[in-house]
Structure formats: C-alpha cells, structure tokens
Amino acid sequence: MYQYNQVDQQLVNERVASFRDQTRRFLAGDLPEDEFLALRLMNGLYVQRHAPMLRVAVPYGMMSSQQMRTLAHVARKWDRGYGHFTTRTNIQFNWPKLEDVPDILEELAKVQMHAIQTSGNCIRNTTTDQFAGVIADEIEDPRPYCEIIRQWSSLHPEFAYLPRKFKIAISGGPTDRAASQVHDIGLHIVKNDEGEVGFEVLVGGGLGRTPVIGKQIRPFLQKKDLLSYLEAIIRVYNLKGRRDNKYKARIKILVNALGVDTFRELVEAEWEQIKDSDLQLTNAEIKRVQGFFTPFDYEADAANDTSLDAKLAEDETFAHWFRQNTVEHKVPGYRAVIVSLKAHLVPKGDITHQQMDLVADLADKYSFGEIRSTHNQNLVLADVRKQDLYELWQILSDANLARANINTLTDMTVCPGGDFCALANAKTLGVADQIDAKFEDLDYLYDLGEIKLNMSGCINACSHHHVGHIGILGVDKKGEDWYQITLGGSDGEDASLGKVIGKAVAADEVADTLEKVLSVFVEQRIEDERFIDCVRRIGLTPFKEKVYAPAH
C-alpha cells in the first residue's frame, strides 16, 4: 500500500496544527460558529444528534495493521469503544469531544491517516473494488489510479468549494464491485480494439433525492490523460453547476439539464486546453505509484496443501463460512476472506476496539499486515493461505466476526440513521435488528441466494437503498418512523434503480413485509434464478397484490 513521503507527512502535520488553532479559537469565542463550520467540515467533523462525529479517511479502503491498531486506540481513549465503517470505506467515530479532535488527528497523523476531505463540498475518498489486485477477472489493479487521484485531489485549490460533494469510483474490470455507475464520475478499466488499457468514463451518477445511473461520455481514455480529463470534467461542473439550491447542485442535475452530449462537448473543449499540460501522466509516474501495490511474496507451494479439503468435509459450519465469506484468489493456494461486520443483532458496520486489535493481529499473522474496508461495510483480509483458513475462522468465530452471511439478506448495508445522524428522518438500527431476528435461519437465507438489502434513514441515501435488490428508506410521517420499500435495484455492472412497491409500512411491519416479498420470490422464481432477475422478469404486479400495506 502507499507510504507517505516527506511532503505527504508535512502536509498532514500542518493541517493538524492549523485545525488545532482553529478549534482553540472557536472554543475561546474568537471564531464565529458559521466560520468554524466550513473549517471543521474540511477536517471531517460533523455535529450529530448527541455529539460531534469524526469521519476518518481510509483511501480506497486500504489500511495497515498499524493503522487499525491506532483506530482501536482512538475508539478506546476518545470514543465509546467502537467505530463504524461507511459505504465510502471510511470509518466514523460518533462520540468524540470537540476539544479532543485535534489530539485524535495528531495521533492519526503518526500512522499516515487523516480526516481531510471526508466531508464538505470537495472531492471525497475515491473508492474501488475490495478485491483489487487479487481477483482474477480484473484487467488491471485499479488501486494505483485511486492513489494518483488522491494525490491530485487532496487540497486541490480549485476544487475546495465545489457546488456539492463529489465522488469517484474505479472498477478494475468487467465485474463492477465498486458501484461505479452511481458516482459523480465512474471509471472502468477497459481494453480498446488495439489491446491498450485505459478508462471508460461515466459522469452524472448518484443517489439521494434524485437517483441517476451515470452516463458514458468517453468510451476510451488513455492512462496518460486521466488527470487532465478529470480536471476538465470538474472544471465544467464547478463553473456551471448550480449553487442556488443544494438539492440541485450535484453534477447529475447539470448533466441532465444540459444533456449528456452538450456536457461531453463542454468537457472535450476544456480538455483540449489542458490535455498537454503538466497534468499528463508519464509512464514513469504510473510505474512509481504501481510500485506501492506490487504482489506479495506468495508461497509457491501453497496450492499443494490438502488439509483444507478435509476440514471442509468434516465441519459443515466451517464449510458454510468458506462458501459465503471467502473468495477465490488469482494466486493458487490463497483466498480472500471477508470479515463480517454484520453479526446477529449488532449495528451493521460497527466494530469494537477489541475486534479492531484482533483484526490487526490476524492481518499480521495471515495476510501480510493489510486490511481492506468495503463499501458494503465489511472488512477483507485479501491474501490468506488456504491452509490457514480453518484456524482463522475459529478465531474470527470466537470474536463474533465470522457470521457466514455475506451476500445474503442479513448482510445488510445500513446507515446509523436517526439514532445518531441529525439529517435522518427515521431510525434504522432497530429495524435492522427486527430483520435479523426474523431471518436468523441461515439455511433459509442460503436457499434464497444472493440478496442485497440496503437501508437508509433518509433520502440522502448514505446506504445506497436505491440500488439494493431490496431497498428500505426511512421516512417521517407526523413524527413517526415509516419505511418505503423498493425492489429490483443493482449497483453492479447491470446497475439499476429499484422501484417502489407500495405505500410505506410502519416500523413494526418491515420484517413481516419482507417475508411476504420473499415468499412471492420463492413462488415465482425458476431454478437458480437471482432475486433481481426474478423481480425484473415478473414485474412488480404480483408484489403489489401481496405486499401493499393497508393505507394510513
């Protein structure tokens, strides 16, 4: 993974010192609240319902074991003993005291971490495939390009005050595990007819109150032109994006207003002026950054071990975990392991300080000291020998980190909702527990197959409910929590927006309503058909007959 140089470290250290002084002045009454607001947002600090919330950047989801231990230390010393991983692969602390935040940032800076640009109207953390570099179907590892974008976009003076927040995702191959089509810019690594590797460029995706699937504006972009083309896109947006209405300020609104062809023409015209500037990436620079992501020294004889087969045969519980929570590695003898942060009746995406320390230890012992966070709020140990899987599973099981539910209904992506977030319209954590309790039977979940359930506490869609196979949106009806359900969404290469199946249901009816939805699915599906395929095939009419709640 990338290691800071002297310039990187100095930049982060100076930002900590600057924010320490800004916080001191604010607490002393010398800095007005409206001026401090913009400054704290630039440093990842929100004001939530009960306390400040600090969002720490985890660039493209990559962490070292040392960084994870520091996050555990922060959770113990300055929070309430846990953190929450988000759909942007970052981690949030929900209970720090404002006066302690500079000390937290100073501690993070010691291990090359920060909270810069995790909030505010700027370019946020670039995300990618959690299996980047270890999955066989990718064309090229996208992480070096995420890092190149991180270095270009960090504290970019021209893009510090965009009309709204701006998000980029990169997919390394034909299988999109980065939800790239619902980002402001989506980049797909592709090969052209001549065999050159470059990028397909999409713009104008996004969720929230106006969900939109991104539109292609360039089928192939050479690697050397990556930064100049991104700069051209964001310059057009910065110049022409609306600033009079924050609900209409995202690039998706501008693309739709202008039309994708006109938007493309404006970008191409801007790009012509800067494409041959110092923004052009040289092969030497690309190789330099790629050097931070070289393959590990894998054991050549790892594939020869046969102990795994015996363990799978003799332990059915382990076999379930192996099937659900591990992924084939491109190197024979290794697997990528998904550490489930979706334990039964535990807030989804939460991890305790003890679990953080344990995961760090396991990364050192079994996975070359690296950990990844995913946009589905789990963790990944990407490079585990097959012969170590059984022992690793036993340790994870003892720590409540091995629920064998990945890609099932209870592998829910859930925001903290009204329990914490000041923007939320409804609570989410209790409803998630209700679903957990209703669908605890793993055999039933396995029979249902892959189902992604995403639940957001408000229309901002932090948990991407629009693109869940099943989406749940919390809404406020006269001070009571109600929940709108959508079906048929997808955030993969077949990206689509879910459709509402009826009126919102009361909080205590959500799990029962899902049970009815799933019973229709079981009745209607053909053998081996995915949930989303079934929904698209039969349409929503059968669901309307059985699932609509009584009118309220």
Coordinates of C-alpha atoms in Angstrom, one line a residue:
M1 CA 0.0 0.0 0.0
Y2 CA 1.0 3.6 -0.5
Q3 CA 3.5 5.1 2.0
Y4 CA 3.8 8.8 2.7
N5 CA 6.8 10.7 1.6
Q6 CA 8.1 13.8 3.5
V7 CA 5.7 16.1 1.6
D8 CA 2.7 14.0 2.5
Q9 CA 3.6 13.9 6.1
Q10 CA 4.3 17.6 6.4
L11 CA 1.0 18.4 4.7
V12 CA -0.9 16.3 7.2
N13 CA 1.0 17.5 10.2
E14 CA 0.5 21.2 9.2
R15 CA -3.2 20.5 8.7
V16 CA -3.4 19.1 12.3
A17 CA -1.7 22.2 13.7
S18 CA -3.9 24.5 11.7
F19 CA -7.1 22.8 12.9
R20 CA -5.9 22.8 16.5
D21 CA -5.5 26.5 16.4
Q22 CA -8.9 26.9 14.7
T23 CA -10.6 24.7 17.4
R24 CA -8.9 26.7 20.2
R25 CA -10.1 30.0 18.7
F26 CA -13.6 28.6 18.3
L27 CA -13.8 27.3 21.9
A28 CA -12.5 30.6 23.1
G29 CA -15.2 32.5 21.3
D30 CA -12.8 34.2 18.9
L31 CA -14.0 32.3 15.8
P32 CA -17.7 32.6 14.9
E33 CA -19.6 29.4 14.5
D34 CA -20.5 30.0 10.9
E35 CA -16.8 30.4 10.0
F36 CA -15.8 27.4 12.0
L37 CA -18.5 25.3 10.3
A38 CA -16.6 25.2 7.0
L39 CA -13.3 24.6 8.7
R40 CA -14.5 21.6 10.7
L41 CA -16.2 20.1 7.7
M42 CA -12.9 20.3 5.8
N43 CA -11.5 18.2 8.6
G44 CA -14.2 15.6 8.7
L45 CA -16.0 16.8 11.7
Y46 CA -19.8 16.9 11.8
V47 CA -22.3 17.8 14.6
Q48 CA -24.7 14.9 15.1
R49 CA -27.6 14.4 17.4
H50 CA -25.6 13.6 20.6
A51 CA -22.0 14.6 19.9
P52 CA -19.6 15.5 17.2
M53 CA -18.9 12.8 14.6
L54 CA -15.4 12.4 13.2
R55 CA -15.0 10.7 9.8
V56 CA -11.5 9.4 9.2
A57 CA -10.3 8.7 5.6
V58 CA -9.4 5.2 4.5
P59 CA -8.2 5.8 0.9
Y60 CA -9.7 3.2 -1.4
G61 CA -10.3 1.1 1.7
M62 CA -6.7 0.2 2.4
M63 CA -5.3 0.0 5.9
S64 CA -2.2 -1.4 7.6
S65 CA -2.4 -3.4 10.8
Q66 CA -0.6 -0.5 12.5
Q67 CA -3.3 1.9 11.3
M68 CA -6.1 -0.4 12.5
R69 CA -4.5 -0.5 16.0
T70 CA -4.4 3.3 16.1
L71 CA -8.1 3.3 15.2
A72 CA -8.7 0.9 18.1
H73 CA -6.7 3.3 20.4
V74 CA -8.8 6.2 19.3
A75 CA -12.0 4.3 20.0
R76 CA -10.8 3.4 23.5
K77 CA -9.4 6.7 24.5
W78 CA -11.6 9.3 22.9
D79 CA -14.8 7.5 21.9
R80 CA -17.1 4.8 23.4
G81 CA -15.0 1.8 22.3
Y82 CA -16.1 1.3 18.7
G83 CA -16.1 2.7 15.2
H84 CA -18.5 2.5 12.3
F85 CA -17.4 1.7 8.7
T86 CA -19.3 3.5 6.0
T87 CA -20.2 2.9 2.3
R88 CA -17.3 5.3 1.4
T89 CA -14.9 2.8 3.1
N90 CA -14.1 5.4 5.7
I91 CA -14.6 4.9 9.5
Q92 CA -16.6 7.2 11.8
F93 CA -16.3 7.9 15.5
N94 CA -19.6 9.0 16.9
W95 CA -18.7 10.3 20.4
P96 CA -15.5 12.4 20.4
K97 CA -15.4 15.7 22.3
L98 CA -14.7 18.7 20.2
E99 CA -11.8 19.7 22.2
D100 CA -10.2 16.3 21.8
V101 CA -10.4 16.2 18.0
P102 CA -7.1 17.9 17.3
D103 CA -5.4 15.3 19.6
I104 CA -7.2 12.5 17.7
L105 CA -6.0 13.9 14.4
E106 CA -2.4 14.2 15.7
E107 CA -2.5 10.6 16.7
L108 CA -3.8 9.5 13.3
A109 CA -1.1 11.6 11.5
K110 CA 1.5 9.5 13.2
V111 CA 0.3 6.5 11.2
Q112 CA -0.3 8.3 7.9
M113 CA -4.1 8.8 8.5
H114 CA -6.2 12.0 8.5
A115 CA -9.8 13.2 8.1
I116 CA -9.1 15.7 5.2
Q117 CA -11.9 15.9 2.6
T118 CA -14.1 13.3 4.2
S119 CA -16.8 16.0 4.3
G120 CA -17.6 19.3 2.7
N121 CA -18.1 20.3 -1.0
C122 CA -14.9 18.8 -2.3
I123 CA -13.6 15.6 -3.9
R124 CA -14.2 12.8 -1.4
N125 CA -12.4 9.5 -1.0
T126 CA -12.0 7.6 -4.3
T127 CA -13.3 4.0 -3.8
T128 CA -12.7 0.8 -5.7
D129 CA -13.1 -3.0 -5.7
Q130 CA -12.4 -4.6 -2.3
F131 CA -10.6 -7.4 -4.2
A132 CA -8.5 -5.2 -6.3
G133 CA -5.1 -6.8 -7.1
V134 CA -6.1 -10.3 -6.1
I135 CA -9.2 -11.1 -8.2
A136 CA -8.6 -12.9 -11.5
D137 CA -11.2 -11.1 -13.6
E138 CA -9.7 -7.6 -13.4
I139 CA -7.9 -6.2 -16.4
E140 CA -5.6 -4.2 -14.2
D141 CA -5.3 -3.3 -10.5
P142 CA -7.2 0.0 -10.0
R143 CA -5.6 1.0 -6.7
P144 CA -2.6 2.9 -8.2
Y145 CA -5.0 5.1 -10.1
C146 CA -7.0 5.7 -6.9
E147 CA -3.8 6.8 -5.3
I148 CA -2.9 9.1 -8.2
I149 CA -6.4 10.7 -8.0
R150 CA -6.0 11.0 -4.2
Q151 CA -2.7 12.9 -4.6
W152 CA -4.1 15.1 -7.3
S153 CA -7.3 15.9 -5.5
S154 CA -6.1 16.4 -1.9
L155 CA -6.3 20.1 -1.1
H156 CA -6.7 21.0 -4.7
P157 CA -7.1 24.7 -4.5
E158 CA -9.5 25.0 -7.5
F159 CA -11.9 22.3 -6.2
A160 CA -12.1 23.1 -2.5
Y161 CA -15.5 24.8 -2.8
L162 CA -17.5 22.8 -5.4
P163 CA -21.2 23.3 -5.7
R164 CA -21.6 20.0 -3.8
K165 CA -19.6 17.0 -2.6
F166 CA -18.0 14.9 -5.4
K167 CA -17.4 11.2 -5.5
I168 CA -15.3 9.0 -7.8
A169 CA -15.1 5.2 -8.1
I170 CA -12.9 2.9 -10.2
S171 CA -13.7 -0.6 -11.4
G172 CA -10.8 -2.8 -12.5
G173 CA -12.6 -5.0 -14.9
P174 CA -15.9 -6.1 -16.4
T175 CA -17.3 -7.1 -13.0
D176 CA -18.2 -3.9 -11.2
R177 CA -17.8 -4.3 -7.4
A178 CA -17.3 -0.6 -6.8
A179 CA -20.8 0.7 -7.6
S180 CA -19.2 3.0 -10.1
Q181 CA -22.3 3.8 -12.1
V182 CA -23.9 5.7 -9.1
H183 CA -20.9 8.0 -8.6
D184 CA -20.4 11.6 -9.9
I185 CA -17.6 10.0 -12.0
G186 CA -17.3 6.3 -12.7
L187 CA -14.1 4.9 -14.3
H188 CA -13.9 1.4 -15.8
I189 CA -10.6 0.0 -16.7
V190 CA -11.0 -1.4 -20.2
K191 CA -9.1 -2.5 -23.3
N192 CA -9.6 -1.0 -26.7
D193 CA -9.5 -2.8 -30.0
E194 CA -5.7 -2.4 -30.2
G195 CA -5.3 -4.0 -26.8
E196 CA -4.4 -0.8 -25.0
V197 CA -5.5 -0.4 -21.4
G198 CA -7.3 2.8 -20.5
F199 CA -10.6 4.0 -19.0
E200 CA -14.2 4.2 -19.9
V201 CA -15.6 7.4 -18.3
L202 CA -19.1 7.9 -16.9
V203 CA -20.5 11.0 -15.4
G204 CA -23.6 12.1 -13.6
G205 CA -24.4 9.1 -11.5
G206 CA -25.6 9.5 -7.9
L207 CA -28.4 8.7 -5.5
G208 CA -30.1 10.9 -2.9
R209 CA -33.4 12.5 -3.7
T210 CA -32.7 12.3 -7.4
P211 CA -31.2 8.9 -8.1
V212 CA -29.5 8.6 -11.5
I213 CA -27.3 6.0 -13.3
G214 CA -24.2 7.5 -14.7
K215 CA -23.8 8.1 -18.5
Q216 CA -20.8 7.4 -20.6
I217 CA -19.1 10.4 -22.0
R218 CA -15.9 8.7 -23.3
P219 CA -15.6 5.0 -24.2
F220 CA -11.8 5.1 -24.0
L221 CA -9.4 7.4 -22.3
Q222 CA -5.6 6.8 -22.4
K223 CA -4.0 6.4 -19.0
K224 CA -1.8 9.5 -19.5
D225 CA -4.9 11.6 -19.8
L226 CA -6.6 10.5 -16.6
L227 CA -6.0 13.6 -14.5
S228 CA -6.4 16.2 -17.3
Y229 CA -9.8 14.7 -18.2
L230 CA -11.0 14.5 -14.7
E231 CA -9.9 18.1 -14.2
A232 CA -11.8 19.1 -17.3
I233 CA -15.0 17.4 -16.1
I234 CA -14.8 19.0 -12.7
R235 CA -14.0 22.4 -14.1
V236 CA -17.1 22.3 -16.2
Y237 CA -19.1 21.3 -13.2
N238 CA -17.5 23.9 -11.0
L239 CA -18.3 26.6 -13.5
K240 CA -21.8 25.6 -14.5
G241 CA -23.2 23.6 -11.5
R242 CA -26.0 25.2 -9.6
R243 CA -25.2 26.9 -6.3
D244 CA -28.6 28.4 -5.5
N245 CA -30.2 25.2 -4.4
K246 CA -28.1 22.4 -2.7
Y247 CA -30.7 19.8 -3.8
K248 CA -30.0 20.6 -7.4
A249 CA -26.3 21.2 -7.1
R250 CA -24.9 17.7 -7.9
I251 CA -23.3 17.1 -11.3
K252 CA -26.1 14.6 -12.2
I253 CA -28.5 17.6 -12.3
L254 CA -26.2 19.5 -14.6
V255 CA -25.7 16.6 -16.9
N256 CA -29.4 16.1 -17.2
A257 CA -30.1 19.8 -17.6
L258 CA -27.6 20.2 -20.4
G259 CA -27.9 16.8 -21.9
V260 CA -25.1 14.4 -22.0
D261 CA -24.0 15.3 -25.5
T262 CA -23.7 19.0 -24.6
F263 CA -21.9 18.2 -21.4
R264 CA -19.5 16.0 -23.3
E265 CA -18.8 18.8 -25.8
L266 CA -18.0 21.2 -22.9
V267 CA -15.7 18.8 -21.3
E268 CA -13.9 18.0 -24.5
A269 CA -13.4 21.7 -25.3
E270 CA -12.0 22.3 -21.8
W271 CA -9.8 19.2 -22.1
E272 CA -8.3 20.4 -25.4
Q273 CA -6.8 23.3 -23.5
I274 CA -5.2 21.3 -20.7
K275 CA -4.5 17.8 -22.0
D276 CA -0.9 18.5 -22.9
S277 CA -0.1 20.3 -19.7
D278 CA 1.8 19.0 -16.7
L279 CA -1.3 17.1 -15.7
Q280 CA -0.3 14.5 -18.2
L281 CA 0.7 11.3 -16.5
T282 CA 4.1 9.9 -17.6
N283 CA 4.8 6.1 -17.7
A284 CA 7.4 6.7 -15.1
E285 CA 4.9 8.3 -12.7
I286 CA 2.4 5.5 -13.2
K287 CA 5.0 2.9 -12.6
R288 CA 6.2 4.7 -9.5
V289 CA 2.8 4.6 -7.9
Q290 CA 2.2 1.0 -9.1
G291 CA 5.4 0.1 -7.2
F292 CA 3.4 0.6 -3.9
F293 CA 1.0 -2.1 -5.0
T294 CA 3.2 -4.9 -6.1
P295 CA 2.1 -8.5 -5.3
F296 CA 3.3 -10.0 -2.1
D297 CA 5.8 -12.8 -1.9
Y298 CA 3.3 -15.6 -2.1
E299 CA 4.4 -19.1 -1.2
A300 CA 4.9 -21.1 -4.4
D301 CA 3.8 -24.4 -2.9
A302 CA 0.7 -23.0 -1.1
A303 CA -1.6 -24.8 -3.6
N304 CA -0.1 -28.2 -2.7
D305 CA -1.7 -28.2 0.8
T306 CA -4.6 -30.6 1.0
S307 CA -5.7 -30.0 4.6
L308 CA -8.5 -27.6 3.7
D309 CA -10.5 -30.3 1.9
A310 CA -10.5 -32.5 5.0
K311 CA -11.7 -29.6 7.2
L312 CA -14.5 -28.7 4.7
A313 CA -15.7 -32.3 4.7
E314 CA -15.7 -32.8 8.5
D315 CA -17.1 -29.4 9.6
E316 CA -20.3 -28.2 8.0
T317 CA -20.3 -24.9 9.8
F318 CA -16.8 -24.1 8.5
A319 CA -17.9 -25.1 5.0
H320 CA -20.8 -22.7 5.1
W321 CA -18.4 -19.9 6.1
F322 CA -15.9 -20.9 3.4
R323 CA -18.5 -20.8 0.7
Q324 CA -20.1 -17.5 1.8
N325 CA -17.2 -15.5 3.3
T326 CA -14.2 -16.3 1.1
V327 CA -13.4 -15.5 -2.5
E328 CA -11.1 -17.2 -5.0
H329 CA -7.7 -15.6 -5.2
K330 CA -5.8 -15.3 -8.5
V331 CA -2.8 -17.0 -6.8
P332 CA -3.4 -20.7 -6.3
G333 CA -3.4 -21.7 -2.7
Y334 CA -4.8 -18.4 -1.4
R335 CA -8.3 -17.0 -0.7
A336 CA -9.6 -13.5 0.1
V337 CA -11.5 -13.6 3.4
I338 CA -14.5 -11.3 4.2
V339 CA -14.7 -10.4 7.9
S340 CA -18.3 -9.9 8.5
L341 CA -19.3 -6.8 10.4
K342 CA -22.9 -8.0 10.3
A343 CA -23.2 -10.1 13.4
H344 CA -26.6 -11.0 14.7
L345 CA -28.4 -8.1 16.4
V346 CA -25.3 -5.9 16.2
P347 CA -25.3 -2.5 14.4
K348 CA -24.2 -3.1 10.9
G349 CA -20.7 -1.8 10.0
D350 CA -19.8 -1.4 13.7
I351 CA -16.5 -2.8 15.1
T352 CA -15.3 -2.7 18.7
H353 CA -11.8 -1.7 19.7
Q354 CA -11.1 -5.2 20.8
Q355 CA -12.1 -6.5 17.4
M356 CA -10.0 -3.9 15.7
D357 CA -6.9 -5.0 17.6
L358 CA -7.7 -8.6 16.8
V359 CA -8.2 -8.0 13.1
A360 CA -4.8 -6.1 13.1
D361 CA -3.2 -9.2 14.7
L362 CA -4.8 -11.5 12.2
A363 CA -3.7 -9.4 9.3
D364 CA -0.1 -9.6 10.5
K365 CA -0.3 -13.3 11.0
Y366 CA -2.3 -14.4 8.0
S367 CA -2.5 -11.6 5.4
F368 CA 0.8 -9.6 5.1
G369 CA -0.4 -6.9 7.5
E370 CA -3.0 -5.4 5.3
I371 CA -6.8 -4.9 5.8
R372 CA -9.4 -3.6 3.5
S373 CA -12.8 -2.0 4.2
T374 CA -15.6 -2.4 1.7
H375 CA -18.5 -0.2 0.5
N376 CA -20.8 -2.9 1.9
Q377 CA -19.4 -2.2 5.5
N378 CA -17.3 -5.3 5.9
L379 CA -13.6 -5.9 6.1
V380 CA -11.3 -8.1 3.9
L381 CA -8.1 -10.0 4.6
A382 CA -7.2 -10.4 0.9
D383 CA -4.2 -12.8 1.0
V384 CA -4.8 -15.8 3.2
R385 CA -3.3 -19.2 2.6
K386 CA -6.0 -21.9 2.3
Q387 CA -4.2 -24.0 4.9
D388 CA -4.7 -21.1 7.4
L389 CA -8.4 -20.7 6.8
Y390 CA -9.7 -23.1 9.4
E391 CA -7.6 -21.6 12.2
L392 CA -8.5 -18.1 11.1
W393 CA -12.2 -19.0 11.0
Q394 CA -12.1 -20.3 14.6
I395 CA -10.5 -17.1 15.9
L396 CA -13.0 -14.9 14.0
S397 CA -15.9 -17.0 15.3
D398 CA -14.8 -16.5 18.9
A399 CA -14.8 -12.7 18.2
N400 CA -18.2 -12.6 16.6
L401 CA -16.7 -11.7 13.3
A402 CA -17.5 -14.9 11.3
R403 CA -21.2 -14.8 10.6
A404 CA -21.5 -16.8 7.4
N405 CA -23.9 -14.4 5.8
I406 CA -22.0 -12.5 3.1
N407 CA -24.3 -11.6 0.1
T408 CA -27.4 -12.8 2.0
L409 CA -30.3 -10.8 3.2
T410 CA -28.7 -10.2 6.7
D411 CA -25.5 -8.8 5.2
M412 CA -27.4 -5.5 5.3
T413 CA -25.8 -2.2 4.4
V414 CA -27.3 0.2 7.0
C415 CA -26.5 3.8 7.9
P416 CA -26.7 4.8 11.6
G417 CA -30.0 6.6 10.9
G418 CA -31.9 8.6 13.4
D419 CA -30.2 7.1 16.4
F420 CA -27.1 9.3 15.5
C421 CA -27.5 11.3 12.4
A422 CA -29.0 14.8 12.6
L423 CA -30.2 14.6 9.0
A424 CA -32.0 11.3 9.3
N425 CA -35.8 11.1 9.1
A426 CA -36.1 7.7 10.7
K427 CA -34.2 5.2 12.8
T428 CA -32.6 2.2 11.2
L429 CA -30.8 0.1 13.8
G430 CA -33.9 -1.3 15.5
V431 CA -35.4 -2.2 12.1
A432 CA -32.2 -4.0 11.2
D433 CA -32.4 -5.9 14.4
Q434 CA -36.1 -6.8 13.6
I435 CA -35.0 -8.2 10.2
D436 CA -32.1 -10.0 11.8
A437 CA -34.5 -11.7 14.3
K438 CA -37.0 -12.6 11.5
F439 CA -34.4 -14.1 9.2
E440 CA -31.9 -15.8 11.5
D441 CA -32.1 -19.2 9.8
L442 CA -29.0 -19.4 7.6
D443 CA -30.3 -22.4 5.6
Y444 CA -33.3 -20.3 4.5
L445 CA -31.0 -17.4 3.5
Y446 CA -28.7 -19.7 1.6
D447 CA -31.8 -21.1 -0.3
L448 CA -32.8 -17.6 -1.2
G449 CA -29.4 -16.9 -2.7
E450 CA -27.7 -13.6 -3.2
I451 CA -29.8 -10.7 -2.0
K452 CA -28.5 -7.3 -1.2
L453 CA -30.6 -5.3 1.3
N454 CA -29.7 -1.6 1.7
M455 CA -31.4 0.6 4.3
S456 CA -31.1 4.4 4.6
G457 CA -32.5 6.6 7.3
C458 CA -33.2 9.5 4.9
I459 CA -33.4 10.5 1.3
N460 CA -29.6 11.3 1.2
A461 CA -29.2 7.5 0.6
C462 CA -25.9 7.0 2.5
S463 CA -26.6 3.3 2.4
H464 CA -27.5 3.3 -1.3
H465 CA -31.0 2.0 -0.8
H466 CA -32.0 2.8 -4.4
V467 CA -29.6 0.2 -5.7
G468 CA -30.2 -2.6 -3.2
H469 CA -32.0 -5.7 -4.6
I470 CA -34.3 -4.7 -1.7
G471 CA -34.1 -1.1 -0.6
I472 CA -35.6 0.4 2.6
L473 CA -36.0 4.1 3.1
G474 CA -36.9 5.6 6.4
V475 CA -39.4 8.5 6.2
D476 CA -41.1 10.7 8.8
K477 CA -44.9 10.7 8.9
K478 CA -46.1 13.2 11.5
G479 CA -43.3 12.3 13.9
E480 CA -43.5 8.6 13.4
D481 CA -41.0 6.4 11.6
W482 CA -42.3 4.7 8.4
Y483 CA -40.4 2.7 5.8
Q484 CA -40.7 2.7 2.0
I485 CA -39.6 -0.5 0.2
T486 CA -38.1 -0.7 -3.3
L487 CA -37.2 -3.8 -5.3
G488 CA -35.0 -4.6 -8.3
G489 CA -32.1 -2.2 -7.8
S490 CA -28.5 -3.2 -8.5
D491 CA -25.1 -1.4 -8.1
G492 CA -23.2 -3.8 -10.3
E493 CA -22.4 -3.8 -14.0
D494 CA -26.2 -4.2 -14.5
A495 CA -26.9 -1.1 -12.4
S496 CA -30.5 -0.2 -12.0
L497 CA -32.7 1.8 -9.6
G498 CA -35.2 -0.1 -7.5
K499 CA -39.0 0.6 -7.9
V500 CA -41.3 1.4 -5.0
I501 CA -43.7 -1.5 -4.4
G502 CA -46.3 0.3 -2.3
K503 CA -47.0 2.7 0.5
A504 CA -44.6 3.0 3.4
V505 CA -45.1 0.5 6.2
A506 CA -44.9 1.1 9.9
A507 CA -41.7 0.2 11.8
D508 CA -43.1 -2.9 13.3
E509 CA -44.2 -4.2 9.9
V510 CA -41.0 -4.1 8.0
A511 CA -39.7 -7.6 8.6
D512 CA -43.2 -9.2 8.0
T513 CA -43.5 -7.2 4.7
L514 CA -40.1 -8.6 3.6
E515 CA -41.2 -12.1 4.5
K516 CA -44.2 -11.6 2.1
V517 CA -41.9 -10.3 -0.6
L518 CA -39.6 -13.2 -0.3
S519 CA -42.5 -15.7 -0.3
V520 CA -43.6 -14.3 -3.7
F521 CA -40.0 -14.6 -4.9
V522 CA -39.8 -18.3 -3.9
E523 CA -43.2 -19.0 -5.6
Q524 CA -42.2 -17.2 -8.8
R525 CA -38.6 -17.9 -9.4
I526 CA -37.2 -20.5 -11.7
E527 CA -34.4 -22.8 -10.6
D528 CA -31.1 -21.0 -10.0
E529 CA -32.5 -17.5 -10.8
R530 CA -31.3 -14.5 -8.8
F531 CA -33.7 -12.4 -6.9
I532 CA -33.1 -9.3 -9.1
D533 CA -33.7 -11.4 -12.3
C534 CA -36.9 -12.7 -10.9
V535 CA -38.2 -9.2 -10.0
R536 CA -37.4 -8.0 -13.5
R537 CA -38.9 -11.0 -15.1
I538 CA -42.3 -10.9 -13.3
G539 CA -42.5 -7.2 -12.8
L540 CA -43.9 -5.6 -9.7
T541 CA -47.6 -6.5 -10.2
P542 CA -47.5 -9.7 -8.1
F543 CA -45.8 -7.9 -5.3
K544 CA -48.4 -5.2 -5.3
E545 CA -51.2 -7.7 -4.8
K546 CA -49.5 -9.3 -1.8
V547 CA -47.3 -6.7 -0.2
Y548 CA -49.1 -3.4 -0.1
A549 CA -49.7 -2.4 3.5
P550 CA -53.1 -1.0 4.5
A551 CA -53.5 2.6 3.7
H552 CA -52.6 5.0 6.5

